[in-house]
PDB file of C-alpha atoms and ligand atoms in Angstrom:
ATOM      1  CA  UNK A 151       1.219  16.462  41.922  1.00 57.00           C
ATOM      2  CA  UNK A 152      -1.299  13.929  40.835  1.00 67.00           C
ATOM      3  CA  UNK A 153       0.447  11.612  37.831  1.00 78.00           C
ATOM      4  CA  UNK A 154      -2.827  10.184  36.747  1.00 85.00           C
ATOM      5  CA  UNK A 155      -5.643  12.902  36.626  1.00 86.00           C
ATOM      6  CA  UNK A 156      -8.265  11.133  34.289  1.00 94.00           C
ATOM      7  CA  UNK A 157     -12.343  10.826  34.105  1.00 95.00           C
ATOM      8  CA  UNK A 158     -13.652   7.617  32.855  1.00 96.00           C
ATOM      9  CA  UNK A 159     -16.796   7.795  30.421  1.00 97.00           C
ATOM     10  CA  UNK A 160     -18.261   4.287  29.849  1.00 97.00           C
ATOM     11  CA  UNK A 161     -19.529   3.978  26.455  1.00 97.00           C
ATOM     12  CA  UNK A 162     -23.979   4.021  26.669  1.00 96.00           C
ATOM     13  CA  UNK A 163     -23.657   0.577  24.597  1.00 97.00           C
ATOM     14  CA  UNK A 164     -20.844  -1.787  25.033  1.00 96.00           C
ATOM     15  CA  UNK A 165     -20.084  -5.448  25.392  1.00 95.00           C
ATOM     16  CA  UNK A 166     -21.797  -8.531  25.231  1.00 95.00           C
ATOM     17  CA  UNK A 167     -24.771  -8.697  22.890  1.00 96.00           C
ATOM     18  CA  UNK A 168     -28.066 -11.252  23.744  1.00 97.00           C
ATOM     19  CA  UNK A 169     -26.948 -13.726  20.627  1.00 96.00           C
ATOM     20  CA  UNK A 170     -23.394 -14.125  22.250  1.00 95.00           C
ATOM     21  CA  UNK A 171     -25.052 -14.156  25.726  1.00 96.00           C
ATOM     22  CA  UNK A 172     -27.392 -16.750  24.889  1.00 97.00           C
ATOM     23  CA  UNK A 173     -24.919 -19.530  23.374  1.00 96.00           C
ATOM     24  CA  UNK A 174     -22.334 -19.043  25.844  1.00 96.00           C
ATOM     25  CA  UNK A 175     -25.576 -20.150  28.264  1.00 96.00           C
ATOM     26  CA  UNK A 176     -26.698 -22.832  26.153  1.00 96.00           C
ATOM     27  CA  UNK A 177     -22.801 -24.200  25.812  1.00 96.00           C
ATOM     28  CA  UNK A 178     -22.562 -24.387  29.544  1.00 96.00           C
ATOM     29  CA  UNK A 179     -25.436 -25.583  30.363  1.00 96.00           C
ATOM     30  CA  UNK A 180     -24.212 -29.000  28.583  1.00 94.00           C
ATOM     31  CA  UNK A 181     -20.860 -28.595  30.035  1.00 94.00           C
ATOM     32  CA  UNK A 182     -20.100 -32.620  31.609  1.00 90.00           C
ATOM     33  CA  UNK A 183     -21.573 -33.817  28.221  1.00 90.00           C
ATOM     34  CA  UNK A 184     -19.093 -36.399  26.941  1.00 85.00           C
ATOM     35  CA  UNK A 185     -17.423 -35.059  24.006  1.00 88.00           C
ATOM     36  CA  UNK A 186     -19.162 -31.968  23.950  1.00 95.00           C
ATOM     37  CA  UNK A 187     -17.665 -30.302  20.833  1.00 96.00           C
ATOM     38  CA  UNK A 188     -17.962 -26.652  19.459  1.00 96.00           C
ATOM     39  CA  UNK A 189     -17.527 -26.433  15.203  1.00 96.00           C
ATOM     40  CA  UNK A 190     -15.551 -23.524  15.233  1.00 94.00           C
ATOM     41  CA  UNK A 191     -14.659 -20.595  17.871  1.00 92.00           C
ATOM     42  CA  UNK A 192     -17.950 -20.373  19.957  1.00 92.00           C
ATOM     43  CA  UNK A 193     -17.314 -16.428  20.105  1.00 86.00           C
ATOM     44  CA  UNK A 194     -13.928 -14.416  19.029  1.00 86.00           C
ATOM     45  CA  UNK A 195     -13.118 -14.276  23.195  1.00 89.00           C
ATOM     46  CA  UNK A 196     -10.002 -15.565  24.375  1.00 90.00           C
ATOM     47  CA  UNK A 197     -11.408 -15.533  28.027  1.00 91.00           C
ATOM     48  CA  UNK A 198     -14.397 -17.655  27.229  1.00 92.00           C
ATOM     49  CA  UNK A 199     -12.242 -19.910  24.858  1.00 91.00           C
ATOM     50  CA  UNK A 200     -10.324 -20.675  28.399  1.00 93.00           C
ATOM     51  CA  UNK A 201     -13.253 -21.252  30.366  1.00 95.00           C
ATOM     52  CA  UNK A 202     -14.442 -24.005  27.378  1.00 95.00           C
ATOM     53  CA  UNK A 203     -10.657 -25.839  27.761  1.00 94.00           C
ATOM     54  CA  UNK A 204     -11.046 -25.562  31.447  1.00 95.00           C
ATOM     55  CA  UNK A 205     -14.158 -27.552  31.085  1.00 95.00           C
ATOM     56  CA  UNK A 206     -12.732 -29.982  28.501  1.00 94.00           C
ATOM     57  CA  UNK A 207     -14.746 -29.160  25.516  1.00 95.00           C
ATOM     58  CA  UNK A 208     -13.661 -29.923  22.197  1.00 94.00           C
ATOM     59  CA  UNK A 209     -13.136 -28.254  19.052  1.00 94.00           C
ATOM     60  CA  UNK A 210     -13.799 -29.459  15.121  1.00 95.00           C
ATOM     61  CA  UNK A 211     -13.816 -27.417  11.770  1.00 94.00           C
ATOM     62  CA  UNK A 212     -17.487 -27.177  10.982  1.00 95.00           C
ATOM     63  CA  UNK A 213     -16.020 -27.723   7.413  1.00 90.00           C
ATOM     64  CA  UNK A 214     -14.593 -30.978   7.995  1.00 87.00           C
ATOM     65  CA  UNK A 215     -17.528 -33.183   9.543  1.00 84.00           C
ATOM     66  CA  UNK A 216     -15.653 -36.397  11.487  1.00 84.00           C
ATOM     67  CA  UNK A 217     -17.156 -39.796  11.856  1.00 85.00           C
ATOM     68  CA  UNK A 218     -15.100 -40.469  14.811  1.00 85.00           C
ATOM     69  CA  UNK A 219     -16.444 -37.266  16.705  1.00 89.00           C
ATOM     70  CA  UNK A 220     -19.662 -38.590  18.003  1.00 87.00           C
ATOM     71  CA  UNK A 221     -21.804 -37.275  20.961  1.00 89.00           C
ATOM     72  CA  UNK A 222     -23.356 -33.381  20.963  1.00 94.00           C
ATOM     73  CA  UNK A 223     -21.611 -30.871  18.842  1.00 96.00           C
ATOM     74  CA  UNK A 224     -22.710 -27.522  18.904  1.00 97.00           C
ATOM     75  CA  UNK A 225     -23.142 -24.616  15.984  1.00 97.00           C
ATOM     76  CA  UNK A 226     -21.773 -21.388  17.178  1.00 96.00           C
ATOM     77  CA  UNK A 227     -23.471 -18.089  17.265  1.00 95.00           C
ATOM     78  CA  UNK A 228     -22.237 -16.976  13.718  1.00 95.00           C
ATOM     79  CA  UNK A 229     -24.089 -20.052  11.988  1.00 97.00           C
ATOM     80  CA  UNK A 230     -23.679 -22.376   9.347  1.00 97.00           C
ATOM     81  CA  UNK A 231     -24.877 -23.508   5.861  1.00 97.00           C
ATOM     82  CA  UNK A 232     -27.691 -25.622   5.770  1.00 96.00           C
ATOM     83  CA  UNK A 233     -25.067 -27.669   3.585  1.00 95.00           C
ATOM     84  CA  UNK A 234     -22.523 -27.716   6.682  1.00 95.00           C
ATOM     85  CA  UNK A 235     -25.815 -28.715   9.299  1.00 95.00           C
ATOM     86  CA  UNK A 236     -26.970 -31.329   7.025  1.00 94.00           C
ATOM     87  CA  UNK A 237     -23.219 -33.153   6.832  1.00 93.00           C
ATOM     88  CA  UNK A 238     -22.784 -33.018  10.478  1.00 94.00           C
ATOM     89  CA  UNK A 239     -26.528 -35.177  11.132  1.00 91.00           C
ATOM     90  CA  UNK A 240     -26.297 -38.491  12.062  1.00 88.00           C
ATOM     91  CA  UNK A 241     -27.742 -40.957  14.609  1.00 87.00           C
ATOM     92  CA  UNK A 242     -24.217 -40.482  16.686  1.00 85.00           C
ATOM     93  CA  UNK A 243     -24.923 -37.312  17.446  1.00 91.00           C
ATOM     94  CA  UNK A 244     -26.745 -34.301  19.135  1.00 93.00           C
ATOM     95  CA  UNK A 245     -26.199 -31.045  17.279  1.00 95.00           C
ATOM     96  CA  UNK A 246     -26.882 -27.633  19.528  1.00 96.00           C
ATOM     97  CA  UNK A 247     -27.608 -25.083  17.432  1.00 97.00           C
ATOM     98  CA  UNK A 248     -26.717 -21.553  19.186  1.00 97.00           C
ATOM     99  CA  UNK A 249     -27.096 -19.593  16.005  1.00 97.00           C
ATOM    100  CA  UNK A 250     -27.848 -16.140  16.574  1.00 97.00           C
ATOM    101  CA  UNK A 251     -31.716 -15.234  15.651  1.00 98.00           C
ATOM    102  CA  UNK A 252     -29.998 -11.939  14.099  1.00 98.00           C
ATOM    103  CA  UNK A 253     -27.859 -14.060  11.878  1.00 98.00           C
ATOM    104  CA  UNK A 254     -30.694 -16.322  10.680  1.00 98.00           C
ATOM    105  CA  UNK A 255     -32.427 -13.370   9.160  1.00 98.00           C
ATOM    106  CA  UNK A 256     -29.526 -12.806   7.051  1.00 98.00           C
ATOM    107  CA  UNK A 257     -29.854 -16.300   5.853  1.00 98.00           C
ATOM    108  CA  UNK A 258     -33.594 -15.814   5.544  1.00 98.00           C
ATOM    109  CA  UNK A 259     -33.113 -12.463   3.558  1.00 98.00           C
ATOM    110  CA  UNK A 260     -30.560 -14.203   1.086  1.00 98.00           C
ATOM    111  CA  UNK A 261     -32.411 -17.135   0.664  1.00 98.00           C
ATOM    112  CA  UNK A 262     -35.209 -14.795  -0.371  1.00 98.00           C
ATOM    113  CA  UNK A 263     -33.218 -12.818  -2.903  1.00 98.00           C
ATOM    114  CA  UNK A 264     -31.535 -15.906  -4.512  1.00 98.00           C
ATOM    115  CA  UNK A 265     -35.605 -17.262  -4.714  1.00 98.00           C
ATOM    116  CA  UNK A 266     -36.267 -13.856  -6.633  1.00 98.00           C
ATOM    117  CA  UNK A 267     -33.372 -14.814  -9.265  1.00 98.00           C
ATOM    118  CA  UNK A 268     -31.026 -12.193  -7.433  1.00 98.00           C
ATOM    119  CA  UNK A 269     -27.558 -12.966  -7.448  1.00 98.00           C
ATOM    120  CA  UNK A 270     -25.959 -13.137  -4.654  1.00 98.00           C
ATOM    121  CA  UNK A 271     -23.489 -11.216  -3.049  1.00 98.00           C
ATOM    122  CA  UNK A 272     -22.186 -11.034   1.195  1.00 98.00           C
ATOM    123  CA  UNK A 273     -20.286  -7.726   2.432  1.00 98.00           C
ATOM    124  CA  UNK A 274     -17.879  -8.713   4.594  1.00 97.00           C
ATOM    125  CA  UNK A 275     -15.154 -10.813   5.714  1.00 95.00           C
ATOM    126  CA  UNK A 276     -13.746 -13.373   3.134  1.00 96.00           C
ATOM    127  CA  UNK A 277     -12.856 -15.910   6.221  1.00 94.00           C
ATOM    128  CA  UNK A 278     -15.667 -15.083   8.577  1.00 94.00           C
ATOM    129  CA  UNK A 279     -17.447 -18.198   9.694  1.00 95.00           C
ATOM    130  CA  UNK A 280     -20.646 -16.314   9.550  1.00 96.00           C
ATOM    131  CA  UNK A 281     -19.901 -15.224   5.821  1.00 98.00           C
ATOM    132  CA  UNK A 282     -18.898 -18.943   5.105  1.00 97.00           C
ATOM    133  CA  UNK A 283     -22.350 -19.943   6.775  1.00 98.00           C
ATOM    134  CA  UNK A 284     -23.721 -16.946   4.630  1.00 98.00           C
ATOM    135  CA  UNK A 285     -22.484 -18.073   1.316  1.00 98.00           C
ATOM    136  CA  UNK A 286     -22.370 -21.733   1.860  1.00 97.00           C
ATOM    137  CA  UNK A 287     -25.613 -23.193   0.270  1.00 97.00           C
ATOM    138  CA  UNK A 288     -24.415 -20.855  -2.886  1.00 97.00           C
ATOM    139  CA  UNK A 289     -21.142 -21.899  -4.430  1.00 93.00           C
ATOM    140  CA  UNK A 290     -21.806 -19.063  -7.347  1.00 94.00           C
ATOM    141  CA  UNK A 291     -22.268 -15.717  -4.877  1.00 98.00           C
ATOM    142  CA  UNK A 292     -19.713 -13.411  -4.318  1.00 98.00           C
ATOM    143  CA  UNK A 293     -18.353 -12.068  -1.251  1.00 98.00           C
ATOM    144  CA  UNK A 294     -17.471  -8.103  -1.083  1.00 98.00           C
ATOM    145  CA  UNK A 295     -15.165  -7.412   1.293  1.00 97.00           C
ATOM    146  CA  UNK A 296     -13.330  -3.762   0.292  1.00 96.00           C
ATOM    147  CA  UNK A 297     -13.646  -1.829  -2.864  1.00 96.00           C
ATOM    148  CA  UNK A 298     -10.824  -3.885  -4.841  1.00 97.00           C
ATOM    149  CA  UNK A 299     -13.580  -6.382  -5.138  1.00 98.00           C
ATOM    150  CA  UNK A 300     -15.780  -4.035  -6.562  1.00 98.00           C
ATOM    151  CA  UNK A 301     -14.613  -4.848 -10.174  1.00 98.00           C
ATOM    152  CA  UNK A 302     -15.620  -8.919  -9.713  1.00 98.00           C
ATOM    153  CA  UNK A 303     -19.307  -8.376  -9.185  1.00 98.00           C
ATOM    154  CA  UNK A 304     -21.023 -10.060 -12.487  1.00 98.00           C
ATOM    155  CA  UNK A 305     -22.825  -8.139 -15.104  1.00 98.00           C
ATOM    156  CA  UNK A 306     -26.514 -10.001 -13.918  1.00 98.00           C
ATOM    157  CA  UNK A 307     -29.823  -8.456 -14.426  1.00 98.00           C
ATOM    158  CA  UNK A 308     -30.667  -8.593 -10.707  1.00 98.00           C
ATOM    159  CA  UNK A 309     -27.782  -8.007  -7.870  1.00 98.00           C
ATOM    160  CA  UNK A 310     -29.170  -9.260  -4.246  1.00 98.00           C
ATOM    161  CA  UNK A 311     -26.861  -7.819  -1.274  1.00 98.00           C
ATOM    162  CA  UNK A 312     -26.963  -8.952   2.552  1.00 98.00           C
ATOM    163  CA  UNK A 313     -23.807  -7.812   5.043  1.00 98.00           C
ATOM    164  CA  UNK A 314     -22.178  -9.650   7.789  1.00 97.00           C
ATOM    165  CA  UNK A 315     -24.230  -8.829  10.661  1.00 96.00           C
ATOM    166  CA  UNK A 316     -20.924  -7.341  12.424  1.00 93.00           C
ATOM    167  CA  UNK A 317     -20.089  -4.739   9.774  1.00 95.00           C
ATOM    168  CA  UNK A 318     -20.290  -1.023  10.098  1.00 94.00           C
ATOM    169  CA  UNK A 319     -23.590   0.241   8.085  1.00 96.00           C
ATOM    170  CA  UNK A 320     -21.921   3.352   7.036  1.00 95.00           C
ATOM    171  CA  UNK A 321     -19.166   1.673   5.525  1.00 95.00           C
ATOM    172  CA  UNK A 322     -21.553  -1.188   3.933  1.00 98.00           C
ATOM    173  CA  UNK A 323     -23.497   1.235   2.452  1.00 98.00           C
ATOM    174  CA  UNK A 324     -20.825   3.159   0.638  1.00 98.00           C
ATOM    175  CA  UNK A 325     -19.861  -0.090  -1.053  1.00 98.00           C
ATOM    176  CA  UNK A 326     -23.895  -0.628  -1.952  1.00 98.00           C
ATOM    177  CA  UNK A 327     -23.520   2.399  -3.650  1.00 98.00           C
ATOM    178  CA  UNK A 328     -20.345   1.631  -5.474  1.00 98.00           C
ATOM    179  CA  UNK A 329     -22.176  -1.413  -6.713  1.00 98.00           C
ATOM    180  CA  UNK A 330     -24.741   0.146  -7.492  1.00 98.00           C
ATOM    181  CA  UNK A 331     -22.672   2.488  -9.747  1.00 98.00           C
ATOM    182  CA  UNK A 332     -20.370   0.110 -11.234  1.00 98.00           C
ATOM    183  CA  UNK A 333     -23.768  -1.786 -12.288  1.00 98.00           C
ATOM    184  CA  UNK A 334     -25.584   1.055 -13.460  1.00 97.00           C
ATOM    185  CA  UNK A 335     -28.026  -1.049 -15.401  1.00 98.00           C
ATOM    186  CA  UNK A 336     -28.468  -4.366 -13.098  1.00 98.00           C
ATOM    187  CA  UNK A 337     -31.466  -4.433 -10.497  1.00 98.00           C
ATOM    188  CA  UNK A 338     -29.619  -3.904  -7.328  1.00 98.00           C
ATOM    189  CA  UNK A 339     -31.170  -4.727  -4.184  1.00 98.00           C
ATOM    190  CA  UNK A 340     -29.582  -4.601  -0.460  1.00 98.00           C
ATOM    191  CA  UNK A 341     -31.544  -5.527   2.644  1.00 98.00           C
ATOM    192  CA  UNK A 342     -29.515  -4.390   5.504  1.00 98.00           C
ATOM    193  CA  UNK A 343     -28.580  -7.340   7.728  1.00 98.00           C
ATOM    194  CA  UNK A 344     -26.272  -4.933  10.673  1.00 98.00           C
ATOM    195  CA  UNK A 345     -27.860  -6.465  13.729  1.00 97.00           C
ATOM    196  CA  UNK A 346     -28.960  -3.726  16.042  1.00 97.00           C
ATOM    197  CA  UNK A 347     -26.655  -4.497  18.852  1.00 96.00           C
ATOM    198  CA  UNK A 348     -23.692  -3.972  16.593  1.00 94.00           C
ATOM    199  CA  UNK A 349     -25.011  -0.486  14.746  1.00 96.00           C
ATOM    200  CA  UNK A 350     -26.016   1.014  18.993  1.00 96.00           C
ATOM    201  CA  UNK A 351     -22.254  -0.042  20.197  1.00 96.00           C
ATOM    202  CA  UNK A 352     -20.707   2.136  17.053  1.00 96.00           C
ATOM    203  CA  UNK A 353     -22.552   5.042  17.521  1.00 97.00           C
ATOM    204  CA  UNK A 354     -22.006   4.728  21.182  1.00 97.00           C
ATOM    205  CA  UNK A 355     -18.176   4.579  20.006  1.00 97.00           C
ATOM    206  CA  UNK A 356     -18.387   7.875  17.882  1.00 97.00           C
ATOM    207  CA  UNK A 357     -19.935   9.916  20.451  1.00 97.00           C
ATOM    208  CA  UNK A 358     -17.211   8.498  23.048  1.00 96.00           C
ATOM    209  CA  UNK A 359     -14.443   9.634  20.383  1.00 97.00           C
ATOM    210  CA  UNK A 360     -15.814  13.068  20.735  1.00 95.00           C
ATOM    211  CA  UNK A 361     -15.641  13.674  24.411  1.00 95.00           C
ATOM    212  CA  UNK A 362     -12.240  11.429  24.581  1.00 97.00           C
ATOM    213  CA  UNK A 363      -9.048  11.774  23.494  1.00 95.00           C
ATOM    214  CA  UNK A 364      -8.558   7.905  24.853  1.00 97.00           C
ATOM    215  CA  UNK A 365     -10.488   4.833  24.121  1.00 98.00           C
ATOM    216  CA  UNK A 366     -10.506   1.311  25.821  1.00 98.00           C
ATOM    217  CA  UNK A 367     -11.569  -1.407  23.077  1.00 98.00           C
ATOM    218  CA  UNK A 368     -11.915  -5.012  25.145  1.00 97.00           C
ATOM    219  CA  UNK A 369     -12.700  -7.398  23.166  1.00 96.00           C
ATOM    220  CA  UNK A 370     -10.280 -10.332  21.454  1.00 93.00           C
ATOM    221  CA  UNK A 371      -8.071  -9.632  18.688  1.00 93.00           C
ATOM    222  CA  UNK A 372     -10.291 -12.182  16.090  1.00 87.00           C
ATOM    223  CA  UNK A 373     -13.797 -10.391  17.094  1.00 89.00           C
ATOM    224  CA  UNK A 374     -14.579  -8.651  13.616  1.00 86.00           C
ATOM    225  CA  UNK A 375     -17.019  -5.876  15.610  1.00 89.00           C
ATOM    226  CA  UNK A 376     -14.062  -5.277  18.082  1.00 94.00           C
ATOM    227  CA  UNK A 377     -11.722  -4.248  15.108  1.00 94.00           C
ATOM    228  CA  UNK A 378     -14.506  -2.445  14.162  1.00 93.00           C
ATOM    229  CA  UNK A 379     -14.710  -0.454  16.812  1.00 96.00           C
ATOM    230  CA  UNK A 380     -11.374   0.386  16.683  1.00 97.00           C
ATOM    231  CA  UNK A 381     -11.397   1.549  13.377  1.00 96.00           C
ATOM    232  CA  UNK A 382     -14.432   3.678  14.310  1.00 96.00           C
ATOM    233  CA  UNK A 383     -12.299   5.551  17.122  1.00 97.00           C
ATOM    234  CA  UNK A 384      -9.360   6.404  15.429  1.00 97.00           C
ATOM    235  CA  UNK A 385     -11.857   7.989  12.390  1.00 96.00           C
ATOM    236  CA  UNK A 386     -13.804   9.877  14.933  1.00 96.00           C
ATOM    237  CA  UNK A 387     -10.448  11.172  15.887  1.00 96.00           C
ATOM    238  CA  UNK A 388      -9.877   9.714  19.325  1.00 97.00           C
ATOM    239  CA  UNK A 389      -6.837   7.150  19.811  1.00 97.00           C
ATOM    240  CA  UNK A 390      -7.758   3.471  20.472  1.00 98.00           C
ATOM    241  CA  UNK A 391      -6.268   1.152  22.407  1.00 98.00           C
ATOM    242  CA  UNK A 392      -7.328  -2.418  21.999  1.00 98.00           C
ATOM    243  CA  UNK A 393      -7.148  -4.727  25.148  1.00 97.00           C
ATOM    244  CA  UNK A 394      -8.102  -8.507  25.826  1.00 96.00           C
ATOM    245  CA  UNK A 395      -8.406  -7.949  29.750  1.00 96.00           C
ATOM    246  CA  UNK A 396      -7.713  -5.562  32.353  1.00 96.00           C
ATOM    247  CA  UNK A 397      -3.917  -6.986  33.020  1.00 96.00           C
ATOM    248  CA  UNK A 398      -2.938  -5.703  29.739  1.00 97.00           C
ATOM    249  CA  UNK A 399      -3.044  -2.238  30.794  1.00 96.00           C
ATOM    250  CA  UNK A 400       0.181  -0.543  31.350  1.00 94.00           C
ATOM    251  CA  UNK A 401      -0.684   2.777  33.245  1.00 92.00           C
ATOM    252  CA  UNK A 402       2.213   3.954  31.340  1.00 91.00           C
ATOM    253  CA  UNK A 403      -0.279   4.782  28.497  1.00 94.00           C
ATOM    254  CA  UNK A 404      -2.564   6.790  30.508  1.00 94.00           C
ATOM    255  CA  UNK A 405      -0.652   9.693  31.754  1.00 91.00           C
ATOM    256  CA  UNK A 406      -1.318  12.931  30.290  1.00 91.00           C
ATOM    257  CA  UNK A 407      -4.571  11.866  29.574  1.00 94.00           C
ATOM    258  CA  UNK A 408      -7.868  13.984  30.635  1.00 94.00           C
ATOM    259  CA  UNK A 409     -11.096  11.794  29.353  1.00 97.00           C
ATOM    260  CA  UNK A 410     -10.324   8.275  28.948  1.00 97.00           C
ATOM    261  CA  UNK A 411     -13.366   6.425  27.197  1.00 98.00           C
ATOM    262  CA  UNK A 412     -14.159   2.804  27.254  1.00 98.00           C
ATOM    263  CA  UNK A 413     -16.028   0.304  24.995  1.00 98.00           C
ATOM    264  CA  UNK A 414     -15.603  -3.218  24.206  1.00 97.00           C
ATOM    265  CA  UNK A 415     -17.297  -5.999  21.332  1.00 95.00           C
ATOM    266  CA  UNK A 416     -20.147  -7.877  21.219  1.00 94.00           C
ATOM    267  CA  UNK A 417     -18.452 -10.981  22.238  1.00 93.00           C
ATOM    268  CA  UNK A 418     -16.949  -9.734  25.343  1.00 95.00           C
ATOM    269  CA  UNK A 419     -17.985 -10.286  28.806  1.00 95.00           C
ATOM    270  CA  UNK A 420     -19.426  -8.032  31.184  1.00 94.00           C
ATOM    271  CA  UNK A 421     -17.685  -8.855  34.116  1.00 95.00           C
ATOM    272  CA  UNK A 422     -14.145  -8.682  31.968  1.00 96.00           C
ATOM    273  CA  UNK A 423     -15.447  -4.580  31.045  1.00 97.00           C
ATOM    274  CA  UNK A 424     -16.023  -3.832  34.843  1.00 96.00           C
ATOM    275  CA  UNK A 425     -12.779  -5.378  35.664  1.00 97.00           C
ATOM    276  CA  UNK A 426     -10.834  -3.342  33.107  1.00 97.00           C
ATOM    277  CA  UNK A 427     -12.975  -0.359  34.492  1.00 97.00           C
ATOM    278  CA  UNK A 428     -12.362  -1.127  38.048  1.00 96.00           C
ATOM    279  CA  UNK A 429      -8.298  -0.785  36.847  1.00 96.00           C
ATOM    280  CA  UNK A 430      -8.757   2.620  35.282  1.00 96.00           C
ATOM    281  CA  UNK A 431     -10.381   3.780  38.710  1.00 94.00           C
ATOM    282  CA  UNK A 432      -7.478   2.143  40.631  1.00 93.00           C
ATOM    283  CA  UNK A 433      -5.169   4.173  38.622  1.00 93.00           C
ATOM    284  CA  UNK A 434      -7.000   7.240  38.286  1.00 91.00           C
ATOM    285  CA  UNK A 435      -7.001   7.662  41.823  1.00 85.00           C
ATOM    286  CA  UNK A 436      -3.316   7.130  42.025  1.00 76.00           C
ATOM    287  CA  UNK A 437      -3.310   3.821  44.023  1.00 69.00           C
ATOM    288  CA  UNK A 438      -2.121   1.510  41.588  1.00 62.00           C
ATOM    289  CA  UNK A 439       0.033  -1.161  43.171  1.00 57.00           C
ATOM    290  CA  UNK A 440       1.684  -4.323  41.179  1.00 50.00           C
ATOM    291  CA  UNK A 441       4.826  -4.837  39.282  1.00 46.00           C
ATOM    292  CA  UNK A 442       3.866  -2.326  37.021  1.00 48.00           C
ATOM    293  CA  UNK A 443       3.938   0.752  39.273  1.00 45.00           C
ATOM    294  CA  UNK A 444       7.828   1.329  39.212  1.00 44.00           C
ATOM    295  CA  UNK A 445       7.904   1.412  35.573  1.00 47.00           C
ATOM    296  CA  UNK A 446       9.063   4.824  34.409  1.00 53.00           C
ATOM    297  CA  UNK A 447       6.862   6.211  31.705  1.00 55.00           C
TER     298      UNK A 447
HETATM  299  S1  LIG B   7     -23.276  -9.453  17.071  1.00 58.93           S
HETATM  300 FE1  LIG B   7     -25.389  -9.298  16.370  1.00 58.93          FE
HETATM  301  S2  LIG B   7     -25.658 -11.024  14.989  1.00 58.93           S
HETATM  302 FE2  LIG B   7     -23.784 -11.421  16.142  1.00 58.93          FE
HETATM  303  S3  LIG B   7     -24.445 -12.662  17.856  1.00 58.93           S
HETATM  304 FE3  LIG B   7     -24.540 -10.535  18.537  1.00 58.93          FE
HETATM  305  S4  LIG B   7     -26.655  -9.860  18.121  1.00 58.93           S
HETATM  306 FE4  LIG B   7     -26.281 -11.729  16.986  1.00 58.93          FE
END
């Protein structure tokens, strides 16, 4: 008898979106720069993190601008405040700026609400550095990130609302609404920043949870869209399993299993998905071979 007896369905969106794509590209193609150094995590990806120590980049809070860090520094793809840019320009230096185009149109639509005397207010992640880059320029906003912040939203005339671009809409919008209730008389308006590329990989998730009663997240355990995923999965009433990279599978957690679905972040590579995929097959057809095989499940 076959122990492992399991289809694979590969999510119809997954991985690596063009914003993440693009400054990974842009970061190595200054790779051998002297004192190249990233302001922040370049993207929530523990395998590309490696890949920058390999190649001796640095790293500096974006927060904190140092006069002794001279050279290029580069913006990551989440952004910055034009606040944070400004205090890291000087004649020492050459800034990169990978900021995802998706991410400056939630800074243009905010800027545009504060300029029509909105006040404004981020859903999303209090510590995000794309929230920080959000909010940055406006020390008075407020950042939503769960209903228990509902009751902190001020009693203004006119309420602007953007969203980290990583969020899930369905979940932003309920909390629009519950704004919108607990400031029945205010001018609330919401432009939905969800970039594209995050809103097609969670549908792509919920229709996966459907036809599988297993789900392979990849993606690394600080990627905000990865969680988010996750979350997804387990609503949509599949089980989630998050992984980092293919050798953190135990096939242990795959017997018994019919339809085993896989998905992974934005900020994860391709070649890490096919890998992890390229395991499942192994052990779906029963030839897995490494340390792992003589554990008893
Ligand atoms: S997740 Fe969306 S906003 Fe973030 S880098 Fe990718 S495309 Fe841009």
């Amino acid at each position: 008898m076959k122990k492992y007896d399991f289809k694979i369905h590969l999510a119809s969106h997954f991985g690596m979106c063009f914003g993440v794509r693009d400054a990974i590209i842009k970061t190595r193609d200054s790779f051998g720069v002297k004192g190249l150094t990233i302001l922040g995590q370049l993207v929530h990806n523990p395998i590309v993190s490696e890949e920058l120590n390999r190649n001796g980049v640095q790293k500096a809070d974006l927060q904190k601008p140092a006069n002794e860090i001279k050279g290029t520094v580069v913006i990551t793809a989440h952004g910055a405040s034009t606040k944070d840019k400004k205090a890291w320009e000087s004649n020492d230096r050459k800034i990169i700026d990978t900021t995802c185009p998706l991410v400056h149109k939630a800074h243009q639509a905010l800027n545009q609400l504060v300029a029509s005397g909105y006040f404004p207010v981020v859903i999303g992640k209090k510590d995000h550095a794309e929230v920080k880059g959000l909010i940055g320029d406006f020390p008075r906003s407020l950042v939503v990130q769960t209903d228990a912040d509902i009751p902190n939203v001020p009693d203004k005339k006119k309420i602007g609302i953007v969203s980290q671009t990583t969020q899930r809409i369905d979940k932003v919008e309920l909390i629009v609404e519950s704004i919108r209730s607990f400031r029945k008389d205010s001018d609330v308006k919401f432009v939905d920043t969800v970039c594209a590329p995050t809103k097609n990989r969670q549908t792509s998730a919920q229709e996966l949870s459907k036809r599988c009663d297993l789900v392979f997240v990849v993606g690394g355990t600080n990627s905000n869209n990865t969680i988010q995923l996750v979350n997804t999965i387990k609503e949509f009433g599949s089980h989630p399993i998050h992984i980092q990279r293919a050798s953190d599978i135990d096939p242990c957690w795959l017997e018994g299993y019919y339809n085993v679905g896989l998905t992974a972040g934005t900020s994860t590579l391709k070649e890490t998905v096919m890998e992890v995929y390229e395991t499942l097959e192994v052990i779906s057809q029963n030839k897995f071979s490494n340390k792992k095989e003589n554990i008893v499940c």
